[in-house]
Amino acid sequence: MIIAAVDKNTNFIYNNYLHTIYYDRSDIDMEREKKLKLVPLVLMVFTSVFGFNNISKAFYKMGYAAIPWYILSALTFFIPYAFMIAEYGSAFKKEKGGIYSWMEKSVGGKFAFIGTFMWYSAYVIWMVSVATEIWIPFSNLIFGKDITENNLLLGLKSTQVIGILAILFVITVTFIASKGLQKISKITSVGGTAVALLNVVLLVGGIVIFAIHGGKLAEPITSIRTFIDSPNSSNNSMINLLSFLVFAIFAYGGIEAVGGLVDQTENPEKTFPRGMIISAVIIAVGYSVGIFMCGTFLKWNNLNSTHGINLANITYIIMQNLGYAIGISFGLGQATSVSIGVFFARLVGLSMFLAYLGSYFTLIYSPLKQLIEGTPEKLWPKFISKIDEDGMPRNAMKIQCIIIAIFIMVISFGGEGVSKFFSYIVLMTNVAMTLPYMFLSIAFISFKKKKEIEKPFEIYKNYKSGIAAGIIVTCTIFFANLFTIIQPILEVKPDVKSTIWMIIGPVFFSIVALTMYNSYEKKIRN
């Protein structure tokens, strides 16, 4: 039985956040104690990449047929990509600039800056969006539904009230984060715990229901075709299958952000690559197991027929059904089971709010750190490039905060025209956010060729295997992005504008990055 749908919820979270570990460089023994070991590193990579939303959305789109696509994406993108990150990390274990340092030493500064600047710019837009979206799970937690669209205060419209709350949120997060890495670590650990909690609830709940029902699945497996064909026949067209492949590939994004922690890892040339390998396997298996677990308590046809269901609220509805199914399985009454379902929905609201909070605290600092600390100091004005003694780029964080606040203010109070324009800016970052993966995989080929780079750890033992891995990952990302771009014009009602804006994004960010870097080179020559 399906519980009534929860109101509109938040959009897909780009699950790219990690714990940051602080240690005191002045004391060697304390440094060793506080440096990152294998298990914490694995947990950080897991929370950086693994997105609980991806499980529920995959089951809603494809049922069990999502599992092979997730496995294919892991084999052609995530696992070889994670191996690349492992080799990069062990080779550049003393570098603090993260992905910029890796690409700069493998290919060159201009190439590295374009990729890193594009990567960072996409996160700025992400932070603008999430500052407003975070109030939706908060509303679900407090009120059991989304009331953000009806929120009026002192004559202000709901969008304006949310805008003010979002600005206060950004200022508060920036202020707390600027106090040091220890503050960030404590809050991101809460977000990581919240995500882990949801996965444990789904796994344990699914196993319990499966056992009580004597091994009978709510969504039956009739034949091998169950893992090939989506229950929704419209999703079995080539266009929709390619679209889902793109979704599955991007569900594995974010592992490169952990690169900034190599210098904080204990025995990095061994611990870091091991952490990458273990994490890649756990995440690939975890997605498949999670999708399967949805079928232990939920019949796809019943889920699909739920009124008001969509990709924005699917996670709430699935977890609400899990709570209801647990109550019914234990012989509890209808009302009690419904109450358990509502409790589970509120649990999702709490977990998603904490996950947003944890990711925000890391992403308001980590990408900026890699951009400022990795790139040449003279590329930026002295005020921006200043790094305080504790390693915090406080001035840059303040400027970033002002930029995000201005974006939010203009969008909230600028009317429908401005909101529509911002939707185009979001489209600009759709491809720009994932193209840096291609930059890293292309740079890996050059990285393997350069014998002068010391490589303490190698999975790809020779240059040919490195080239093969680089080509496979690059082609996978390229075709995923290509289809993302052309998909809107292949729909029944072609959306040419969306395609154009997605093309404009990478071109615009590349031009800005090139202009900045050329200006820096001119300054150096002079």
PDB file of N, CA, C and O in Angstrom, residues 4 21 94 128 137 167 177 181 200 202 220 241 279 321 334 340 358 397 403 424 445 453 458 466 492 516 519:
ATOM      1  N   ALA A   4       0.213   8.547   0.898  1.00  0.00           N
ATOM      2  CA  ALA A   4       0.049   9.752   0.079  1.00  0.00           C
ATOM      3  C   ALA A   4       1.373  10.458  -0.107  1.00  0.00           C
ATOM      4  O   ALA A   4       2.211  10.505   0.783  1.00  0.00           O
ATOM      5  N   ILE A  21      39.949  17.016   7.917  1.00  0.00           N
ATOM      6  CA  ILE A  21      40.630  16.713   9.171  1.00  0.00           C
ATOM      7  C   ILE A  21      41.622  17.815   9.501  1.00  0.00           C
ATOM      8  O   ILE A  21      42.374  18.269   8.655  1.00  0.00           O
ATOM      9  N   LYS A  94      52.351  15.477  -1.375  1.00  0.00           N
ATOM     10  CA  LYS A  94      52.737  16.672  -0.630  1.00  0.00           C
ATOM     11  C   LYS A  94      52.094  17.943  -1.172  1.00  0.00           C
ATOM     12  O   LYS A  94      52.278  19.025  -0.618  1.00  0.00           O
ATOM     13  N   VAL A 128      24.552  28.709  -4.488  1.00  0.00           N
ATOM     14  CA  VAL A 128      23.421  29.637  -4.589  1.00  0.00           C
ATOM     15  C   VAL A 128      22.102  28.862  -4.542  1.00  0.00           C
ATOM     16  O   VAL A 128      21.175  29.228  -3.802  1.00  0.00           O
ATOM     17  N   PRO A 137      13.769  20.535   2.908  1.00  0.00           N
ATOM     18  CA  PRO A 137      13.803  19.424   3.871  1.00  0.00           C
ATOM     19  C   PRO A 137      13.604  19.895   5.308  1.00  0.00           C
ATOM     20  O   PRO A 137      13.038  19.166   6.130  1.00  0.00           O
ATOM     21  N   ILE A 167      20.404  34.038   2.519  1.00  0.00           N
ATOM     22  CA  ILE A 167      21.543  34.951   2.701  1.00  0.00           C
ATOM     23  C   ILE A 167      22.093  34.846   4.117  1.00  0.00           C
ATOM     24  O   ILE A 167      23.310  34.781   4.332  1.00  0.00           O
ATOM     25  N   ALA A 177      32.756  28.526   9.266  1.00  0.00           N
ATOM     26  CA  ALA A 177      33.793  27.799   8.532  1.00  0.00           C
ATOM     27  C   ALA A 177      35.128  28.532   8.588  1.00  0.00           C
ATOM     28  O   ALA A 177      36.193  27.910   8.620  1.00  0.00           O
ATOM     29  N   LEU A 181      39.470  24.558  10.246  1.00  0.00           N
ATOM     30  CA  LEU A 181      39.084  23.249   9.733  1.00  0.00           C
ATOM     31  C   LEU A 181      38.408  22.371  10.778  1.00  0.00           C
ATOM     32  O   LEU A 181      37.614  21.502  10.448  1.00  0.00           O
ATOM     33  N   VAL A 200      21.567   2.755   6.291  1.00  0.00           N
ATOM     34  CA  VAL A 200      21.402   1.663   7.250  1.00  0.00           C
ATOM     35  C   VAL A 200      19.921   1.348   7.437  1.00  0.00           C
ATOM     36  O   VAL A 200      19.522   0.176   7.469  1.00  0.00           O
ATOM     37  N   LEU A 202      17.460   1.827   5.300  1.00  0.00           N
ATOM     38  CA  LEU A 202      16.960   1.149   4.103  1.00  0.00           C
ATOM     39  C   LEU A 202      17.421  -0.300   4.058  1.00  0.00           C
ATOM     40  O   LEU A 202      16.616  -1.211   3.789  1.00  0.00           O
ATOM     41  N   PRO A 220       8.446  -8.606  -7.795  1.00  0.00           N
ATOM     42  CA  PRO A 220       8.984  -9.934  -8.104  1.00  0.00           C
ATOM     43  C   PRO A 220      10.002  -9.918  -9.251  1.00  0.00           C
ATOM     44  O   PRO A 220       9.990  -9.038 -10.111  1.00  0.00           O
ATOM     45  N   LEU A 241      17.214   5.298 -22.384  1.00  0.00           N
ATOM     46  CA  LEU A 241      18.263   4.448 -21.826  1.00  0.00           C
ATOM     47  C   LEU A 241      19.583   5.207 -21.746  1.00  0.00           C
ATOM     48  O   LEU A 241      20.309   5.118 -20.752  1.00  0.00           O
ATOM     49  N   SER A 279      36.792   2.103  -1.455  1.00  0.00           N
ATOM     50  CA  SER A 279      35.610   2.951  -1.573  1.00  0.00           C
ATOM     51  C   SER A 279      34.873   2.706  -2.880  1.00  0.00           C
ATOM     52  O   SER A 279      33.643   2.640  -2.913  1.00  0.00           O
ATOM     53  N   ASN A 321       7.019   4.718   2.630  1.00  0.00           N
ATOM     54  CA  ASN A 321       6.488   3.379   2.377  1.00  0.00           C
ATOM     55  C   ASN A 321       7.244   2.317   3.167  1.00  0.00           C
ATOM     56  O   ASN A 321       6.653   1.335   3.608  1.00  0.00           O
ATOM     57  N   GLN A 334      -3.354  -0.158  11.091  1.00  0.00           N
ATOM     58  CA  GLN A 334      -3.219   0.757   9.968  1.00  0.00           C
ATOM     59  C   GLN A 334      -2.736   2.129  10.423  1.00  0.00           C
ATOM     60  O   GLN A 334      -1.786   2.686   9.857  1.00  0.00           O
ATOM     61  N   ILE A 340       4.231   5.441  11.591  1.00  0.00           N
ATOM     62  CA  ILE A 340       5.634   5.052  11.398  1.00  0.00           C
ATOM     63  C   ILE A 340       6.137   5.570  10.057  1.00  0.00           C
ATOM     64  O   ILE A 340       7.266   6.060   9.936  1.00  0.00           O
ATOM     65  N   GLY A 358      26.122  19.621   5.964  1.00  0.00           N
ATOM     66  CA  GLY A 358      27.478  19.100   5.951  1.00  0.00           C
ATOM     67  C   GLY A 358      28.188  19.372   4.636  1.00  0.00           C
ATOM     68  O   GLY A 358      29.353  19.780   4.616  1.00  0.00           O
ATOM     69  N   MET A 397      37.113  33.667   1.096  1.00  0.00           N
ATOM     70  CA  MET A 397      35.829  33.146   1.570  1.00  0.00           C
ATOM     71  C   MET A 397      34.826  34.281   1.762  1.00  0.00           C
ATOM     72  O   MET A 397      33.627  34.125   1.468  1.00  0.00           O
ATOM     73  N   ILE A 403      29.511  37.373  -3.143  1.00  0.00           N
ATOM     74  CA  ILE A 403      29.045  37.026  -4.492  1.00  0.00           C
ATOM     75  C   ILE A 403      27.796  36.150  -4.421  1.00  0.00           C
ATOM     76  O   ILE A 403      26.807  36.391  -5.124  1.00  0.00           O
ATOM     77  N   TYR A 424      18.846  29.496 -16.551  1.00  0.00           N
ATOM     78  CA  TYR A 424      19.770  29.328 -17.666  1.00  0.00           C
ATOM     79  C   TYR A 424      21.215  29.210 -17.161  1.00  0.00           C
ATOM     80  O   TYR A 424      22.022  28.449 -17.716  1.00  0.00           O
ATOM     81  N   ILE A 445      46.879  10.638 -19.025  1.00  0.00           N
ATOM     82  CA  ILE A 445      47.706  10.060 -20.091  1.00  0.00           C
ATOM     83  C   ILE A 445      49.083  10.709 -20.088  1.00  0.00           C
ATOM     84  O   ILE A 445      50.107  10.029 -20.176  1.00  0.00           O
ATOM     85  N   ILE A 453      58.020  12.166 -13.013  1.00  0.00           N
ATOM     86  CA  ILE A 453      57.091  12.203 -11.876  1.00  0.00           C
ATOM     87  C   ILE A 453      57.213  10.892 -11.110  1.00  0.00           C
ATOM     88  O   ILE A 453      56.963   9.818 -11.654  1.00  0.00           O
ATOM     89  N   GLU A 458      51.153   2.353  -8.355  1.00  0.00           N
ATOM     90  CA  GLU A 458      50.624   2.277  -9.714  1.00  0.00           C
ATOM     91  C   GLU A 458      49.709   1.064  -9.870  1.00  0.00           C
ATOM     92  O   GLU A 458      50.123  -0.068  -9.612  1.00  0.00           O
ATOM     93  N   GLY A 466      47.648   2.798 -18.960  1.00  0.00           N
ATOM     94  CA  GLY A 466      47.229   4.143 -18.555  1.00  0.00           C
ATOM     95  C   GLY A 466      46.493   4.852 -19.670  1.00  0.00           C
ATOM     96  O   GLY A 466      45.483   5.527 -19.443  1.00  0.00           O
ATOM     97  N   VAL A 492       9.980  15.192 -27.523  1.00  0.00           N
ATOM     98  CA  VAL A 492       8.788  15.400 -28.362  1.00  0.00           C
ATOM     99  C   VAL A 492       8.604  16.890 -28.644  1.00  0.00           C
ATOM    100  O   VAL A 492       8.295  17.311 -29.758  1.00  0.00           O
ATOM    101  N   MET A 516      41.919  35.300 -17.702  1.00  0.00           N
ATOM    102  CA  MET A 516      42.614  35.484 -16.421  1.00  0.00           C
ATOM    103  C   MET A 516      44.042  34.950 -16.492  1.00  0.00           C
ATOM    104  O   MET A 516      44.981  35.595 -16.024  1.00  0.00           O
ATOM    105  N   SER A 519      46.313  37.070 -18.668  1.00  0.00           N
ATOM    106  CA  SER A 519      46.661  38.294 -17.955  1.00  0.00           C
ATOM    107  C   SER A 519      47.784  38.025 -16.962  1.00  0.00           C
ATOM    108  O   SER A 519      48.705  38.838 -16.809  1.00  0.00           O
TER     109      SER A 519
END
